Short mmCIF file of C-alpha atoms in Angstrom, two decimals:
data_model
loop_
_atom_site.label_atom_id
_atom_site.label_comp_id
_atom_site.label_asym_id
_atom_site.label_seq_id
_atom_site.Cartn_x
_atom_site.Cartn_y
_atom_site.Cartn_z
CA UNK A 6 0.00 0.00 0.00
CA UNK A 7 1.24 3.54 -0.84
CA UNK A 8 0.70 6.53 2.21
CA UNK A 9 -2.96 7.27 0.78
CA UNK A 10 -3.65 3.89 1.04
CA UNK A 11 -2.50 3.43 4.38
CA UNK A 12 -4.17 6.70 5.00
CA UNK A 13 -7.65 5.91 3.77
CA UNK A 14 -7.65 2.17 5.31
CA UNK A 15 -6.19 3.53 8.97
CA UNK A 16 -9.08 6.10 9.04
CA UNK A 17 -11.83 3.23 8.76
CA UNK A 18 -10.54 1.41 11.41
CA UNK A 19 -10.14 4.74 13.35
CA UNK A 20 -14.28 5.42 12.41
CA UNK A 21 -15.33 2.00 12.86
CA UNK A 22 -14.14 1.86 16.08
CA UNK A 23 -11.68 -1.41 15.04
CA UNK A 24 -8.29 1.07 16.27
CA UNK A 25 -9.97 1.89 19.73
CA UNK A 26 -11.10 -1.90 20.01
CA UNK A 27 -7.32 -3.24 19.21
CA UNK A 28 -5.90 -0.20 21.28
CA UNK A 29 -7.89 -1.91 24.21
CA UNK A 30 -7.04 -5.50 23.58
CA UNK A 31 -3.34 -5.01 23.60
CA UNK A 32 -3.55 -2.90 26.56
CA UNK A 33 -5.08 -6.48 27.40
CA UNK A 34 -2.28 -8.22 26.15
CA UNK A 35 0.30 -6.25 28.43
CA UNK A 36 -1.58 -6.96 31.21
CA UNK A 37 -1.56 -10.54 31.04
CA UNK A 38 2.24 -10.83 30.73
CA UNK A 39 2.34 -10.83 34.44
CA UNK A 40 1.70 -14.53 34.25
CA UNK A 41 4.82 -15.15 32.55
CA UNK A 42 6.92 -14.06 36.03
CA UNK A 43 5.43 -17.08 37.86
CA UNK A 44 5.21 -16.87 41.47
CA UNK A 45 8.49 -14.91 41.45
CA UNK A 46 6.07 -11.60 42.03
CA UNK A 47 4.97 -10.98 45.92
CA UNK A 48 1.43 -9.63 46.37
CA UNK A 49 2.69 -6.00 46.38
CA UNK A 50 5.17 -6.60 43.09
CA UNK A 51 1.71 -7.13 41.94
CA UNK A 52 0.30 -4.12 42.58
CA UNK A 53 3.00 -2.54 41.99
CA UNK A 54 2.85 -4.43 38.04
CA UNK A 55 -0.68 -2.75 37.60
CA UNK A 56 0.62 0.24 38.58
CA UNK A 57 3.35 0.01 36.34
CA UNK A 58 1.08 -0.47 32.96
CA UNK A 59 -1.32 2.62 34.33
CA UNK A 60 1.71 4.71 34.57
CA UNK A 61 3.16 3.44 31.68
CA UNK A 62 -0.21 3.89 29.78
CA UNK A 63 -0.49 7.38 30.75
CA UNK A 64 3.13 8.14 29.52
CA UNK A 65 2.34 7.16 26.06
CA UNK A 66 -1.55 8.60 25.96
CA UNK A 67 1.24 11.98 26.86
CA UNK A 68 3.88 11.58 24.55
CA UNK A 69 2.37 9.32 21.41
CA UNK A 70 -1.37 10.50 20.97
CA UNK A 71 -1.32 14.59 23.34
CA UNK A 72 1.98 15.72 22.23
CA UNK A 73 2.33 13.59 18.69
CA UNK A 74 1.03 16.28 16.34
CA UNK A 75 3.22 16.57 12.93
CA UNK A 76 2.44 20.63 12.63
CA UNK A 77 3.09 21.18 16.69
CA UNK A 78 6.16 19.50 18.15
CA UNK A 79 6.50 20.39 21.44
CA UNK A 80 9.31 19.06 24.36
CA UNK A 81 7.35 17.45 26.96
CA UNK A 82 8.44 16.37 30.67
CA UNK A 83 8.01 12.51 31.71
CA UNK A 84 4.68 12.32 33.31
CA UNK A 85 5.04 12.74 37.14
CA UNK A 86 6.05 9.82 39.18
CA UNK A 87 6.59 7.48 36.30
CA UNK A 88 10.22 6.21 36.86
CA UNK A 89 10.73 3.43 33.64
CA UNK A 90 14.06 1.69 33.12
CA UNK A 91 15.56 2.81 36.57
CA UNK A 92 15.41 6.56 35.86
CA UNK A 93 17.19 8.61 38.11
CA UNK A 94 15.36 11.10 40.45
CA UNK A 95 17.82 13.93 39.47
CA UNK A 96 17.26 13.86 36.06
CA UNK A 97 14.49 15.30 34.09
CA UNK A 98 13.38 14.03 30.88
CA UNK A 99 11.93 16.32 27.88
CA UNK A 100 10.94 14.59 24.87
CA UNK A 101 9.52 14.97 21.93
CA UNK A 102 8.00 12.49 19.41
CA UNK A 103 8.52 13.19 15.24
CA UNK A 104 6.44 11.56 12.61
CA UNK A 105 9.20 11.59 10.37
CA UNK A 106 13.06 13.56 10.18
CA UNK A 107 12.26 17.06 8.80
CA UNK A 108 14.22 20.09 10.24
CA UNK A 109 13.65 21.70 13.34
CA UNK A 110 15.09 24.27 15.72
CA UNK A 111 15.54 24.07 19.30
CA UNK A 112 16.15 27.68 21.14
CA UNK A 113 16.45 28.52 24.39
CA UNK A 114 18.33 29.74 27.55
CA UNK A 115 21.04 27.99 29.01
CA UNK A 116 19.84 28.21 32.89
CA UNK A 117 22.84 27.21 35.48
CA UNK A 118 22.09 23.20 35.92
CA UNK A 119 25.47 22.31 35.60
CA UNK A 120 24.78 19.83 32.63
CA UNK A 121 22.15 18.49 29.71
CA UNK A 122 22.34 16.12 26.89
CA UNK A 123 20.56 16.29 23.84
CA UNK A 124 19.63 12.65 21.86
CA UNK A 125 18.46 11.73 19.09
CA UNK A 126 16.64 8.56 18.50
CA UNK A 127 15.04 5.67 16.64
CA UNK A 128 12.64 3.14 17.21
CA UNK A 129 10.85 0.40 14.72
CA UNK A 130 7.64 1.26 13.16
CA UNK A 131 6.37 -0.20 9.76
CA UNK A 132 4.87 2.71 7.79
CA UNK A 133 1.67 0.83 8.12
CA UNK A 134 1.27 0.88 11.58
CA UNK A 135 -1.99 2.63 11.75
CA UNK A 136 -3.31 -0.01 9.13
CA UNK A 137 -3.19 -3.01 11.23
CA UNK A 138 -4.38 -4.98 14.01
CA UNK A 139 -1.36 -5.48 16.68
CA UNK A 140 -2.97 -7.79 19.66
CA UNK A 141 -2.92 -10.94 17.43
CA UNK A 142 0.50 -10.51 17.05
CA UNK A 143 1.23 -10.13 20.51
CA UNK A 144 5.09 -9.72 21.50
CA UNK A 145 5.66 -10.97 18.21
CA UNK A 146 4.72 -7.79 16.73
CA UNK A 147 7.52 -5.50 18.35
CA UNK A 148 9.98 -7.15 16.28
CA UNK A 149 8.64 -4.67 13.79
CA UNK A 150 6.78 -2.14 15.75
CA UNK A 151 8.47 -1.42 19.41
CA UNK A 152 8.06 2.51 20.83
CA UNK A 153 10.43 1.49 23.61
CA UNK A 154 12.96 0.17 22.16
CA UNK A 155 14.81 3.51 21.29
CA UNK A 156 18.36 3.59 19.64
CA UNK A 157 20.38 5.99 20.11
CA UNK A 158 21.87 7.58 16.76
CA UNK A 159 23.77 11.13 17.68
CA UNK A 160 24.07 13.29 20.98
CA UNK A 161 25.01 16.38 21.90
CA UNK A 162 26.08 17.60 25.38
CA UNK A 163 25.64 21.08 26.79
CA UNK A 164 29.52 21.81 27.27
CA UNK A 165 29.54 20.93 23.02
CA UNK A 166 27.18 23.98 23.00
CA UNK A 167 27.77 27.19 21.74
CA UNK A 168 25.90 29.83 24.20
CA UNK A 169 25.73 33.42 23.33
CA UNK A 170 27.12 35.94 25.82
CA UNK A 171 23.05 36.65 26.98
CA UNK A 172 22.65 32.91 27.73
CA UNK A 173 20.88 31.95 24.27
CA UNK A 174 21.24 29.39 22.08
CA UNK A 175 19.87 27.51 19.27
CA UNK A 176 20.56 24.09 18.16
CA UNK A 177 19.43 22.98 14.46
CA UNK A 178 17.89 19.15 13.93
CA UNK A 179 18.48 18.09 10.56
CA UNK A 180 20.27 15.12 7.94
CA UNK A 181 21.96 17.85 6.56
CA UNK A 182 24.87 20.08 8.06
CA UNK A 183 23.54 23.52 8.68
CA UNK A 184 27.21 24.68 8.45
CA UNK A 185 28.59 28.16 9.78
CA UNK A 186 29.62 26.64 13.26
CA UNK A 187 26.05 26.36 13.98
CA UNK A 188 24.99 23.81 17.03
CA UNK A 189 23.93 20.75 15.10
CA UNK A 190 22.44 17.61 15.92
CA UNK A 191 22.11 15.23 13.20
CA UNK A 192 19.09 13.25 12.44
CA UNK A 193 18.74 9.57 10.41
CA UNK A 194 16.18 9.48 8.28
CA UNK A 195 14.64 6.71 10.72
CA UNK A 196 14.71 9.43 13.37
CA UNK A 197 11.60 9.55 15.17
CA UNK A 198 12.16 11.16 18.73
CA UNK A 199 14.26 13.42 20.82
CA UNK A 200 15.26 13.28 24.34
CA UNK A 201 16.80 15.68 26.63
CA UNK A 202 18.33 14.82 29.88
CA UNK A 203 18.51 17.50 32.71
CA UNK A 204 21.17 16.24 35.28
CA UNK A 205 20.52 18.23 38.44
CA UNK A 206 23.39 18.38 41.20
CA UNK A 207 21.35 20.27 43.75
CA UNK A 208 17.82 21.06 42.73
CA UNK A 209 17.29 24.03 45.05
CA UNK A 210 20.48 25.97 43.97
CA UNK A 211 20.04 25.53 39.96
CA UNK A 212 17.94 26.65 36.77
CA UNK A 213 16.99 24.46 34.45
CA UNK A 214 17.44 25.57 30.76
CA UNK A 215 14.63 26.93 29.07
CA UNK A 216 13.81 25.17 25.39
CA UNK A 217 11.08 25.13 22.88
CA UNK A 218 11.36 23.24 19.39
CA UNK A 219 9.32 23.94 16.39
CA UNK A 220 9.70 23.25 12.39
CA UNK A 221 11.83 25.18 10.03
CA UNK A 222 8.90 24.81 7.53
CA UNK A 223 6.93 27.51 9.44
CA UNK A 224 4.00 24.91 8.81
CA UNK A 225 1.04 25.83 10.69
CA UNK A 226 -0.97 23.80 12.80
CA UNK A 227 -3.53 22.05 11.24
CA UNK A 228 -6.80 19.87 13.14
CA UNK A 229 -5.94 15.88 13.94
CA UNK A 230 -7.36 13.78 11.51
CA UNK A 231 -8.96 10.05 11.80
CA UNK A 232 -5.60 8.72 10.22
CA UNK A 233 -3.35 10.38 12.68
CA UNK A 234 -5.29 9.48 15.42
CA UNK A 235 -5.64 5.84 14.81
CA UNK A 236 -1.66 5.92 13.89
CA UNK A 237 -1.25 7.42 17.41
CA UNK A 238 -3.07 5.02 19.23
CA UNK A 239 -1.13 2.24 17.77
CA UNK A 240 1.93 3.87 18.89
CA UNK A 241 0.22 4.23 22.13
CA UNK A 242 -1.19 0.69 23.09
CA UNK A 243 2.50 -0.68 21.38
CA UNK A 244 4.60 1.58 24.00
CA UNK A 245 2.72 -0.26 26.73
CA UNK A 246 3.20 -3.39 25.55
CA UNK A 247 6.97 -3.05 24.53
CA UNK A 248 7.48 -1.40 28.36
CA UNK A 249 5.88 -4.39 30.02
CA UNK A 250 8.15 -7.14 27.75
CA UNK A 251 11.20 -4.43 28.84
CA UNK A 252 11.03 -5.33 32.49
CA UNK A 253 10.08 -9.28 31.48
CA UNK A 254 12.83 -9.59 28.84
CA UNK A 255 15.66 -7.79 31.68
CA UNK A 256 14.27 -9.52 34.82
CA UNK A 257 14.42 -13.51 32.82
CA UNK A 258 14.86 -12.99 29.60
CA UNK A 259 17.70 -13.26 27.68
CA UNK A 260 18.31 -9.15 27.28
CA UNK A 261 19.68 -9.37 30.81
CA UNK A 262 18.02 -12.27 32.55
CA UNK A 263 19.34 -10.73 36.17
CA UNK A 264 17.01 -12.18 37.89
CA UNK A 265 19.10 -15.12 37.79
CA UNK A 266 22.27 -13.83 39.38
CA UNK A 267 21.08 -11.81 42.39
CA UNK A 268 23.04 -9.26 44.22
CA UNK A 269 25.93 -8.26 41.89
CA UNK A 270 26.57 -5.16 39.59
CA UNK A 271 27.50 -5.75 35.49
CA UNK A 272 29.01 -2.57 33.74
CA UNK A 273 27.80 -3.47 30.65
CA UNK A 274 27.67 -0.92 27.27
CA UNK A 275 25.33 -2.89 25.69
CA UNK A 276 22.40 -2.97 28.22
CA UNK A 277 22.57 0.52 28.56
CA UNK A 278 22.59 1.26 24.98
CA UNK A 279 19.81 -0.69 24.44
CA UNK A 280 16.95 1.56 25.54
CA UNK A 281 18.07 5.69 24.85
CA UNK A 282 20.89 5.87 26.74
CA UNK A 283 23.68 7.81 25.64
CA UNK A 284 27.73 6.86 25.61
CA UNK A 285 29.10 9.59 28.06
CA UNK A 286 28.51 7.56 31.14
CA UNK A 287 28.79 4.28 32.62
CA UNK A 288 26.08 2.14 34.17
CA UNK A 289 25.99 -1.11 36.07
CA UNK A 290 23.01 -2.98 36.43
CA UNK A 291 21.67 -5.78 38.45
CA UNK A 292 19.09 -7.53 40.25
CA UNK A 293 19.00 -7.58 44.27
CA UNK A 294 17.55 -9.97 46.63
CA UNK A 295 17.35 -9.23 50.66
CA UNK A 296 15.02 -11.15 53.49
CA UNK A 297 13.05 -9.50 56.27
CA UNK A 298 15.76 -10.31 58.39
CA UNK A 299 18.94 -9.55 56.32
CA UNK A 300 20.90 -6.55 55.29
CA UNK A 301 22.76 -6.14 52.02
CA UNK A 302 25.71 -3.65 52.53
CA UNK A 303 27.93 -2.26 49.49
CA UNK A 304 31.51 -0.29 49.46
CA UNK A 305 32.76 1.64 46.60
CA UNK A 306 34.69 4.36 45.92
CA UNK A 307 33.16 6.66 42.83
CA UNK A 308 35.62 8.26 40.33
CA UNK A 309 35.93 11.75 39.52
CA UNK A 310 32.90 12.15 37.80
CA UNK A 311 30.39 14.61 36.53
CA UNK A 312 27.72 13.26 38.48
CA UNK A 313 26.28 9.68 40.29
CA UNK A 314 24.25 7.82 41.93
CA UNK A 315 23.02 4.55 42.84
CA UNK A 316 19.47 3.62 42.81
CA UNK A 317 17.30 1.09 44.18
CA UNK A 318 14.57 -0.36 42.43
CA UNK A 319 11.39 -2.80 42.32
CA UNK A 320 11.31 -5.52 39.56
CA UNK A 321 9.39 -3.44 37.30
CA UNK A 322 12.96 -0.65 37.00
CA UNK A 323 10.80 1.56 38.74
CA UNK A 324 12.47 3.62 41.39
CA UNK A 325 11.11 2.32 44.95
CA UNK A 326 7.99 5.28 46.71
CA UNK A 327 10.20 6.49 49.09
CA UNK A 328 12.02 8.42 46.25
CA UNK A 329 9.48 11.04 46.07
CA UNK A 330 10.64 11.93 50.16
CA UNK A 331 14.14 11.74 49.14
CA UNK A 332 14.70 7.71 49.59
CA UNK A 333 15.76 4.79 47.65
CA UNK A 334 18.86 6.30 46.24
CA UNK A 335 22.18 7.72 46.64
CA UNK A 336 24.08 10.48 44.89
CA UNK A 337 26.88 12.59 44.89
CA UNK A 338 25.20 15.72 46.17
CA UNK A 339 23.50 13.50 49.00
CA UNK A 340 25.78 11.12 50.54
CA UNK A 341 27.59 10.03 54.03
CA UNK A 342 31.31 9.58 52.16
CA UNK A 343 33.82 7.69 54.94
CA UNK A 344 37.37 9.53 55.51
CA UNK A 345 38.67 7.18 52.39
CA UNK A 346 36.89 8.76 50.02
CA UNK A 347 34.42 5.56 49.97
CA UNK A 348 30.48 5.30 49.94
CA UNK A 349 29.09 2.57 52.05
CA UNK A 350 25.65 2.09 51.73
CA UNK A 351 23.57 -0.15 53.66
CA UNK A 352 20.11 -1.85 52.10
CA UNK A 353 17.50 -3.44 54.85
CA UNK A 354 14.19 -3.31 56.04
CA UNK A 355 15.07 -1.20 58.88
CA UNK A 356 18.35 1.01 59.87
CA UNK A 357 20.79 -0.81 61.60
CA UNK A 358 22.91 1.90 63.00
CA UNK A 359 26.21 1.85 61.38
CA UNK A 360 26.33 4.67 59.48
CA UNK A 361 27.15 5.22 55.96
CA UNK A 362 23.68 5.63 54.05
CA UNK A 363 20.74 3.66 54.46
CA UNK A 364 18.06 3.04 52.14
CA UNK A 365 15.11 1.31 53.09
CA UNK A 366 13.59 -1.69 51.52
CA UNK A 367 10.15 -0.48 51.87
CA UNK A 368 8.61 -3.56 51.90
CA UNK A 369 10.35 -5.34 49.27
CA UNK A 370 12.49 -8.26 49.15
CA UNK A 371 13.77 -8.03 45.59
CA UNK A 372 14.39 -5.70 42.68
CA UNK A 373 16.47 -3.78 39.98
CA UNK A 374 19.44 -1.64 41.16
CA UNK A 375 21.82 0.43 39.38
CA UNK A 376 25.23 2.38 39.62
CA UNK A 377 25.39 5.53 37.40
CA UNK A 378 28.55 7.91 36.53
CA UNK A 379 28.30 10.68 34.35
CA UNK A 380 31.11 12.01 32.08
CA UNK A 381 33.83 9.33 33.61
CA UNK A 382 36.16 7.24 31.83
CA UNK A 383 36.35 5.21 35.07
CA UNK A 384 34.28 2.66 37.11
CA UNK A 385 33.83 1.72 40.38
CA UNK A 386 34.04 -1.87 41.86
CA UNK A 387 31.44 -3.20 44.26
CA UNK A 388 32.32 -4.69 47.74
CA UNK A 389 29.02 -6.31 48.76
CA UNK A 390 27.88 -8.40 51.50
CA UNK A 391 24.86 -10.10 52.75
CA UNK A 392 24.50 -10.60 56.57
CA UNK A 393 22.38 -11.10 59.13
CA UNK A 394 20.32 -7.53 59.88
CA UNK A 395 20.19 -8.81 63.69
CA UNK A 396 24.20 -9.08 63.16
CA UNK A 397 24.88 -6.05 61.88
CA UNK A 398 22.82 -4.57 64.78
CA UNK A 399 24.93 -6.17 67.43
CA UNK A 400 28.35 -6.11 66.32
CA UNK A 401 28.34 -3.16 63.78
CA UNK A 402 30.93 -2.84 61.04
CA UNK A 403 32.30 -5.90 62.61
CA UNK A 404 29.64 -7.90 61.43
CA UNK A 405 31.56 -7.22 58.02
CA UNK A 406 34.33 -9.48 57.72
CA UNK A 407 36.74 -8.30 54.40
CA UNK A 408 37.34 -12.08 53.66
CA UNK A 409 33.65 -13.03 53.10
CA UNK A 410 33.16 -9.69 50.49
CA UNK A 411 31.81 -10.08 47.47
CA UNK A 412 33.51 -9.04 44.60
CA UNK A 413 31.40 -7.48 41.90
CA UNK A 414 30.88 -4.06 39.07
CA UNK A 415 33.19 -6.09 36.58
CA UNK A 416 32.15 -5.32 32.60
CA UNK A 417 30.32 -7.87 31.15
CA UNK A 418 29.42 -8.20 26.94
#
């Protein structure tokens, strides 16, 4: 089929109802995929699963149906308290979704948050997308049409930016160089999304930078049609569904499968990479595991870096609810750091009294975790231990013998 045809057949289904009604049944489909964890999932990873797809649904009702208009791109921030694919708390998230790679313009003021970074992206889509049913196919179907799985394709970091001396800039977003020194960020002709990254050292000290996009065209907005819309809501209802296989496919599948090596730390490029993440940092991922009646306690000392943290999260890469109140995660801006220049940090289900920095557990016994540096070539390896919490109460850093450590934040392919 050529674009009219695709056109003309997506706005039946759109008018018929037959995009709403498939919208719905793969919303269906993402729901069910809970069964696939077994009874790995404790009553409140359950709820917390739900949850998940009703924050996840809302993200992409935001992003791929509200802000998805061809003739009004707009930067949009993640939808609030929706945390996917262990996002850290000091980082904002603008994006912006394209229909296809035209040329646009991003202005702005550059604010005094110490750093940003621009990315451009990719995800698979079949130019039919709108024309089809997608909850027969299932999983299946984001071999060829996945919203989350977003590549990567060209960045651009804030101290790359030219600034003029009143603290404006512009950036241009096209295949083409603009030339004349001009910011540039180049797009594929695949490109289908932005994403900006506001790293935050100190929230209450800092301004964030102040951006608006819009189309070199000067096109002019123009009302949604039945087409668009049903394209949208396939690109809605798929974004759920590729989310929900995310945290199946990384928890015991075979894109990280962590669930089956508890309580270590992988550096690893490729994970990373694999979801919109961009190559000036390092990040090691995991899975951790802790009883009622245990403590998990980690050692490392972070490199010179522009920024980290670590981060604790429930099986679903969703940071834990007591990182709303501060909890749940560590960073450089907000740590206990020992005389060494170490960072001991201290998991349980209550605080035992040794120092360093605790984060609670709040109720869970297993999860995602993850170690982030910013602008470092360097890592930093993991001493980690798993003790008794009752232990660690009596005898303190004792409790911690340096034979019985665990060795882990090694690279893995």
């Amino acid at each position: 089929m050529d674009k009219a045809q695709i056109d003309a057949k997506a706005a039946d289904r759109l008018l018929s109802g037959q995009s709403w009604d498939d919208f719905c049944d793969v919303l269906k489909v993402a729901g069910r995929m809970i069964d696939a964890f077994g009874d790995q999932p404790s009553e409140l990873d359950r709820a917390e699963y739900y949850r998940f797809l009703s924050r996840v649904a809302r993200s992409s009702l935001e992003r791929l149906v509200e802000n998805a208009e061809p003739t009004r791109p707009r930067l949009r921030d993640m939808v609030w308290r929706q945390s996917i694919n262990v996002q850290c708390p000091d980082h904002d998230h603008l994006m912006c979704q394209f229909d296809e790679a035209r040329d646009y313009r991003i202005t702005g003021t550059r604010g005094t948050i110490p750093y940003f970074v621009l990315a451009v992206l990719t995800a698979p889509a079949p130019e039919d997308a709108a024309a089809r049913d997608w909850a027969p196919e299932g999983v299946a179907g984001l071999k060829t049409f996945d919203p989350s799985n977003l590549k990567t394709t060209a960045f651009l970091g804030s101290q790359q930016l030219h600034v003029e001396e009143d603290g404006t800039f512009e950036i241009i977003l096209s295949q083409n160089d603009p030339g004349e020194g001009r910011n540039w960020l180049k797009l594929d002709a695949s490109t289908n999304c932005i994403l900006i990254r506001l790293v935050w050292h100190e929230r209450g000290k800092e301004t964030a930078p102040e951006m608006r996009i819009e189309r070199m065209d000067g096109a002019q907005p123009v009302p949604i049609t039945p087409a668009l819309m049903a394209n949208n809501l396939a690109w809605a209802a798929q974004g759920v569904l590729g989310y929900a296989e995310l945290v199946r496919n990384w928890w015991q599948g075979s894109q990280g499968n962590f669930a089956s090596r508890p309580n270590r730390l992988d550096y690893s490029r490729a994970q990373y990479l694999s979801n919109g993440g961009v190559p000036d940092r390092h990040f090691a991922f995991g899975s951790w595991q802790v009883k009622a009646d245990e403590a998990l306690v980690l050692e490392f000392t972070p490199p010179e870096c522009e920024y980290w943290n670590f981060q604790l999260c429930n099986i679903w890469q969703e940071n834990l609810d007591t990182f709303e109140d501060g909890g749940g995660y560590v960073t450089k801006f907000k740590r206990v750091q020992e005389a060494d220049g170490s960072v001991r940090i201290v998991i349980a289900a209550r605080d035992p009294g040794i120092g360093g920095n605790w984060i609670d557990t709040f109720g869970h016994d297993k999860g995602l975790w993850g170690l982030r540096l910013i602008r470092t070539e360097e890592t930093a390896p993991v001493k980690l231990w798993r003790v008794p919490l009752a232990s660690l109460e009596r005898q303190g850093r004792d409790a911690l013998d340096p034979a019985a450590a665990i060795g882990t934040g090694q690279f893995v392919d």
